[in-house]
Short mmCIF file of C-alpha atoms in Angstrom, two decimals:
data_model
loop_
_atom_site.label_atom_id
_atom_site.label_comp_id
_atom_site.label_asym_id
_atom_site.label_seq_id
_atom_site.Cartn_x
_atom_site.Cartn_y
_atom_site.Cartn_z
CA UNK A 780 0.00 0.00 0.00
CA UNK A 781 1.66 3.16 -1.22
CA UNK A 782 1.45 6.68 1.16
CA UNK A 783 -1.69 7.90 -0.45
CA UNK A 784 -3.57 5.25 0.14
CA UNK A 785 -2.24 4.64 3.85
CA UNK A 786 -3.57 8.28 3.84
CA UNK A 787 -7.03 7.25 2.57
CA UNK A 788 -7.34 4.18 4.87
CA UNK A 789 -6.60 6.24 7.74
CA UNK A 790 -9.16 8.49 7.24
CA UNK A 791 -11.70 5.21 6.30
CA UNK A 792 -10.67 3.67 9.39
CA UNK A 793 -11.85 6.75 11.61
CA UNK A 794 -15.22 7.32 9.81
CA UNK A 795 -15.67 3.24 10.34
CA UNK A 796 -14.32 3.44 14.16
CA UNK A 797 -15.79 6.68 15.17
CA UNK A 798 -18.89 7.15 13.74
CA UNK A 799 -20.45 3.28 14.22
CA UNK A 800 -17.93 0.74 15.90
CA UNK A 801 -18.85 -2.77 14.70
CA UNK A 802 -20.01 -5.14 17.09
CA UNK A 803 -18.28 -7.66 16.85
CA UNK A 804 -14.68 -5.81 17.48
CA UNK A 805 -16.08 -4.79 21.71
CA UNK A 806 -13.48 -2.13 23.52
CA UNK A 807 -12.79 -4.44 26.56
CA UNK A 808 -13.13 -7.83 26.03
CA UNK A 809 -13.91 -9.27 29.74
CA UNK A 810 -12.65 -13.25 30.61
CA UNK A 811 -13.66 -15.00 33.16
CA UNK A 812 -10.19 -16.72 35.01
CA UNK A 813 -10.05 -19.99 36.82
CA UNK A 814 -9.72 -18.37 39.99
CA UNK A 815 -13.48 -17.13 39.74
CA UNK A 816 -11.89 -13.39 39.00
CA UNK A 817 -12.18 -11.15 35.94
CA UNK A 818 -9.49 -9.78 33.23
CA UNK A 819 -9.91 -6.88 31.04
CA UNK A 820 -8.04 -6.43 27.49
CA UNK A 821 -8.59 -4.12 25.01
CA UNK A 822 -9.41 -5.17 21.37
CA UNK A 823 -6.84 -4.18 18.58
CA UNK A 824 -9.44 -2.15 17.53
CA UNK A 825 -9.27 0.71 20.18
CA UNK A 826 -4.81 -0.01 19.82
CA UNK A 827 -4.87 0.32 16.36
CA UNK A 828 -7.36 3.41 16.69
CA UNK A 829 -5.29 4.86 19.69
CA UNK A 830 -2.00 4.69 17.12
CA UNK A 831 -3.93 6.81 14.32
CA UNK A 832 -5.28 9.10 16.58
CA UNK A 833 -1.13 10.36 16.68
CA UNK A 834 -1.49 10.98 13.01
CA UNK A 835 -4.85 13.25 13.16
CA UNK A 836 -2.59 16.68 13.50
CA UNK A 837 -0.48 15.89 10.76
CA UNK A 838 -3.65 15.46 8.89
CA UNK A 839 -5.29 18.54 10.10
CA UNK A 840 -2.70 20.52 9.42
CA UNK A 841 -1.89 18.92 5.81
CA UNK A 842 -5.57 18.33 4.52
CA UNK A 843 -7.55 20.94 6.03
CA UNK A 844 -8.04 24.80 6.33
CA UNK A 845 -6.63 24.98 9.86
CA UNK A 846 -3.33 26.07 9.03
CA UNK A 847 -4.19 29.20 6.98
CA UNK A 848 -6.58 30.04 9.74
CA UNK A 849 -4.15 29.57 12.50
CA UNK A 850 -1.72 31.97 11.10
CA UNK A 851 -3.84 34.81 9.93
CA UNK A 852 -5.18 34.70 13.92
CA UNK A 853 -1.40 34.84 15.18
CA UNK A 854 -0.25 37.55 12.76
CA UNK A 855 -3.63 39.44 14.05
CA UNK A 856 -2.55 39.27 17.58
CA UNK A 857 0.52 40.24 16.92
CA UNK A 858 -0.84 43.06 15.25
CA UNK A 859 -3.13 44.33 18.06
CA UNK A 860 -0.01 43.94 20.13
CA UNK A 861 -1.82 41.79 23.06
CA UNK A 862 0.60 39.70 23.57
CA UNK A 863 -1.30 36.90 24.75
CA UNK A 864 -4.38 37.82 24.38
CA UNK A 865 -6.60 35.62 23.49
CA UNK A 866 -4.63 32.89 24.31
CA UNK A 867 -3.34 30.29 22.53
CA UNK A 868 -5.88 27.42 23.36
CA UNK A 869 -8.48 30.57 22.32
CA UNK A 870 -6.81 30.62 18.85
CA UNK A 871 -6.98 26.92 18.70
CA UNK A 872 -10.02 26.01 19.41
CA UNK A 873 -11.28 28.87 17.52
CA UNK A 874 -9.59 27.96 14.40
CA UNK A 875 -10.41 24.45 14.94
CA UNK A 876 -14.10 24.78 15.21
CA UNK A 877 -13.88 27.14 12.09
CA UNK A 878 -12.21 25.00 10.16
CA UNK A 879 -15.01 21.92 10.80
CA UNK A 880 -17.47 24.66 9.32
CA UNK A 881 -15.54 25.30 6.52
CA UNK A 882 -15.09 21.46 6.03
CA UNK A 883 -17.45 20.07 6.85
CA UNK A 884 -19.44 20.27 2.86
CA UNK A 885 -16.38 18.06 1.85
CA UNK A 886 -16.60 15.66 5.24
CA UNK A 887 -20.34 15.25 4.09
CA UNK A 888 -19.42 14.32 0.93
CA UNK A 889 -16.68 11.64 1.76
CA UNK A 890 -19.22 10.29 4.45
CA UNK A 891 -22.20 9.95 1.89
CA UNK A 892 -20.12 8.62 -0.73
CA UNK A 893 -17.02 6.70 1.08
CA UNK A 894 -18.35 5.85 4.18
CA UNK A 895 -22.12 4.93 4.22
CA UNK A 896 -21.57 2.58 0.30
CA UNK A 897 -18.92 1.06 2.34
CA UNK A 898 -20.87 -0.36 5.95
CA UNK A 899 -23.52 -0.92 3.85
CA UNK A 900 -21.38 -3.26 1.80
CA UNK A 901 -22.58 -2.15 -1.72
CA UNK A 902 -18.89 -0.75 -2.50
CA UNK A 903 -15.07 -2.81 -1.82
CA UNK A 904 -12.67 -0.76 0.05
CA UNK A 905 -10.66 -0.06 -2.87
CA UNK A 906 -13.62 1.97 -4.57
CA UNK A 907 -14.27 3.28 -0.80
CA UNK A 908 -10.72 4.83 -0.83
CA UNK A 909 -10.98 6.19 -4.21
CA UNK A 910 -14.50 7.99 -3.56
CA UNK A 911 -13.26 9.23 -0.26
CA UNK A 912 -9.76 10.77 -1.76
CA UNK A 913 -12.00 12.48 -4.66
CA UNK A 914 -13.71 15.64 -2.04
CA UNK A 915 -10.30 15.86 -0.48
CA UNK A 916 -8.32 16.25 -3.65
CA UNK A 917 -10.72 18.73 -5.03
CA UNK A 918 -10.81 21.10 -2.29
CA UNK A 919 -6.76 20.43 -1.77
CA UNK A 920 -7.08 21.54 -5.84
CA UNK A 921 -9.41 24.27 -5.22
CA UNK A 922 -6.89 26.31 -2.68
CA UNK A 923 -3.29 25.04 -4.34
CA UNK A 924 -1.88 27.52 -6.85
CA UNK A 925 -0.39 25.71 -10.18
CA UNK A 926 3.08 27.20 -9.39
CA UNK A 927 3.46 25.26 -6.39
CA UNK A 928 2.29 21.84 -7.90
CA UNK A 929 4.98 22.85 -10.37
CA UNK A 930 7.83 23.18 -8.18
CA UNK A 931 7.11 19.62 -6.36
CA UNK A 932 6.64 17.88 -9.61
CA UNK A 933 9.92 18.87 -10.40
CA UNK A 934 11.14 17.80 -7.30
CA UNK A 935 9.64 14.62 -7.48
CA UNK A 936 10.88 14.40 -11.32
CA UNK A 937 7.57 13.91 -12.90
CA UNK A 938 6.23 15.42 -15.95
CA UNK A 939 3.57 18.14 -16.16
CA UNK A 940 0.02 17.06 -15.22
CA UNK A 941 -2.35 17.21 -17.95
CA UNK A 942 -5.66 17.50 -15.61
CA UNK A 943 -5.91 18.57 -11.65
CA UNK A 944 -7.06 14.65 -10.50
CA UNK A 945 -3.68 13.85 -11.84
CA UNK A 946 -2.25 15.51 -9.54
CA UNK A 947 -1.48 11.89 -6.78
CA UNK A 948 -1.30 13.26 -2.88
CA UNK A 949 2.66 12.81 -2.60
CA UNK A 950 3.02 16.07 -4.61
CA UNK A 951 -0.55 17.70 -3.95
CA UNK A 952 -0.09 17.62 0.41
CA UNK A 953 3.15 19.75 0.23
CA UNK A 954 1.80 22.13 -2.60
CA UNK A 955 -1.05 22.92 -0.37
CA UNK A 956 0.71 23.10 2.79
CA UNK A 957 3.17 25.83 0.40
CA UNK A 958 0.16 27.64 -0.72
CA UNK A 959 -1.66 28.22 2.30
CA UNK A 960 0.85 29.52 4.07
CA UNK A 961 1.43 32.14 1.01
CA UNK A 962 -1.85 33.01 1.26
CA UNK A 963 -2.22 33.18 5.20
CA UNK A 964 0.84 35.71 5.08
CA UNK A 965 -0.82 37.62 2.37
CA UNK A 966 -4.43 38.22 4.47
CA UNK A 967 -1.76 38.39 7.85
CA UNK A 968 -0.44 41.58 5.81
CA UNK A 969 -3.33 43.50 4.54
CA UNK A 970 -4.91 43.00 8.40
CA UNK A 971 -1.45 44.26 9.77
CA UNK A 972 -0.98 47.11 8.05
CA UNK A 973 -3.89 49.53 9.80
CA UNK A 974 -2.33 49.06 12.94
CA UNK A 975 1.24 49.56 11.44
CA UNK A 976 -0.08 53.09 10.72
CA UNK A 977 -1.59 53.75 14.13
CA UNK A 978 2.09 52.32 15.63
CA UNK A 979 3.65 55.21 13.21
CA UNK A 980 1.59 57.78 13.95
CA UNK A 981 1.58 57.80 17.41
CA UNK A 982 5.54 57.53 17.88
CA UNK A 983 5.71 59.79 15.30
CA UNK A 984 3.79 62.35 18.10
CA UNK A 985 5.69 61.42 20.86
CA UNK A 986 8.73 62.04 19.32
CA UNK A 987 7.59 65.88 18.21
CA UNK A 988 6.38 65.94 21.94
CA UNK A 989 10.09 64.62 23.07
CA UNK A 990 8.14 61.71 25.05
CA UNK A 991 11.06 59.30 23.95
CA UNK A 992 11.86 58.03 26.95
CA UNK A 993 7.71 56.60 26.83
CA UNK A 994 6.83 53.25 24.88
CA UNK A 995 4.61 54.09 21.69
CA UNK A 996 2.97 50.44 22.53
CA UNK A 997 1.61 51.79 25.62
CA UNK A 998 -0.23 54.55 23.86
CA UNK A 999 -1.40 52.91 20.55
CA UNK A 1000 -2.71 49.80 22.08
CA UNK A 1001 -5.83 51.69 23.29
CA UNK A 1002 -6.47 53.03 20.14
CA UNK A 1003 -5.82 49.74 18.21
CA UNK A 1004 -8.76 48.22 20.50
CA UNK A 1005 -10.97 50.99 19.65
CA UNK A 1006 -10.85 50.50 16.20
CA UNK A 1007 -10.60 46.60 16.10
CA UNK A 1008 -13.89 46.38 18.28
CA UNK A 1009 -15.53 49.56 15.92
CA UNK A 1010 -15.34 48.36 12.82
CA UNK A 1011 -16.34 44.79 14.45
CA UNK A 1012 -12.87 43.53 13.68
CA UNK A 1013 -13.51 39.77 14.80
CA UNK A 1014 -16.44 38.88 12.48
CA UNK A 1015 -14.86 40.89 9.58
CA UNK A 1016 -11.89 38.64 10.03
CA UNK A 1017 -13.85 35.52 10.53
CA UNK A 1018 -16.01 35.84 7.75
CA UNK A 1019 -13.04 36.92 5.32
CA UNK A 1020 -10.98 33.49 6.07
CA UNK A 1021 -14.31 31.63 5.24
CA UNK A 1022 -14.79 33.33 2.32
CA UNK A 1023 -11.45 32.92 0.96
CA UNK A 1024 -11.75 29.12 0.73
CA UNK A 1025 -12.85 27.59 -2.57
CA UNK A 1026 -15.14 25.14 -1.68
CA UNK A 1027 -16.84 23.37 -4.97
#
């Protein structure tokens, strides 16, 4: 089984684990011991499930739109200059949360598609794996700029893709790991350049009032607030990194 595929089944083996756990695989199996007490095991099920569960960031961070959204929210706190404020685990869990909105069309597709065809034993798990890669792959597609898939087809010394399904994951995960991070530092950018101005201005009138000696941070961070929470910063940011997904 090649790395695209141990991709696929991965994601296969979490809809099938998660979502309705077969019965015939129990958690803890329960024996009865000679003695008259009791042992409890767990099924390689829940092991093998335990051992993927390690590879679900990887995933989330390869596969999904968490990373752009991660690093627009940093570069925006490190505009407003609140140090850490909101906190990490705010970030986080917002930008996990959004991204299982933004996702969640393609999830519904591989689940309709992949998943149900596949318990309900009207599809192989061959033809499961290639219906659940398709939604991936086309969003991946949707968000990846050509340049990128360029540069690791060279890499990987293959010739020029005639159509974007192609494109196999091996070259398509780093190209859109590459391209959302261009475009996260592009939005990070635009949304830090307001408060670069507010920075400049007010040194710029401390230094004509020859307050050098006092932080410009101290005095612009007030006015950075203001204006964030005026213009109702948070949804305008929020609603811009949804709307700059291509979702088909």
């Amino acid at each position: 089984m090649n790395f695209q595929k141990i991709i696929l089944a991965i994601f296969l083996f979490l809809f099938t684990t998660l979502v309705a756990a077969e019965p015939s695989l129990p958690a803890v199996v329960i024996e009865n011991t000679t003695s008259g007490g009791k042992t409890y095991s767990l099924s390689i099920q829940v092991l093998v499930l335990m051992t993927l569960l390690s590879l679900l960031p990887a995933l989330l961070l390869t596969m999904t739109s968490f990373t752009r959204i991660i690093i627009v929210l940093s570069i925006l706190r490190q505009a407003l200059g609140t140090a850490q404020t909101p906190s990490n685990q705010i970030l986080i869990g917002l930008s996990l949360f959004l991204s299982l909105f933004i996702m969640s069309p393609v999830f519904n597709q591989a689940y309709e598609e992949a998943y149900k065809p596949y318990i309900a034993e009207q599809i192989s798990a061959d033809a499961a794996l290639e219906k659940l890669k398709q939604p991936f792959h086309t969003f991946m597609m949707a968000q990846t700029r050509e340049d990128d898939i360029g540069l690791f087809a060279r890499i990987a010394n293959d010739e020029p893709y005639q159509t974007p399904e192609s494109v196999p994951f091996t070259v398509l995960m780093p190209a859109f790991l590459t391209s959302e991070l261009k475009t996260a530092f592009q939005i990070g950018f635009m949304l830090f350049i307001p408060f670069l101005i507010i920075d400049l201005v007010v040194a710029s009138v401390l230094m004509a009032m020859g307050m050098m000696m006092l932080s410009p941070l101290i005095i612009s961070l007030p006015f950075k607030l203001m204006l964030f929470v005026l213009v109702d910063g948070w949804t305008l940011v929020i609603g811009t990194l949804a709307a700059s997904f291509v979702v088909s």
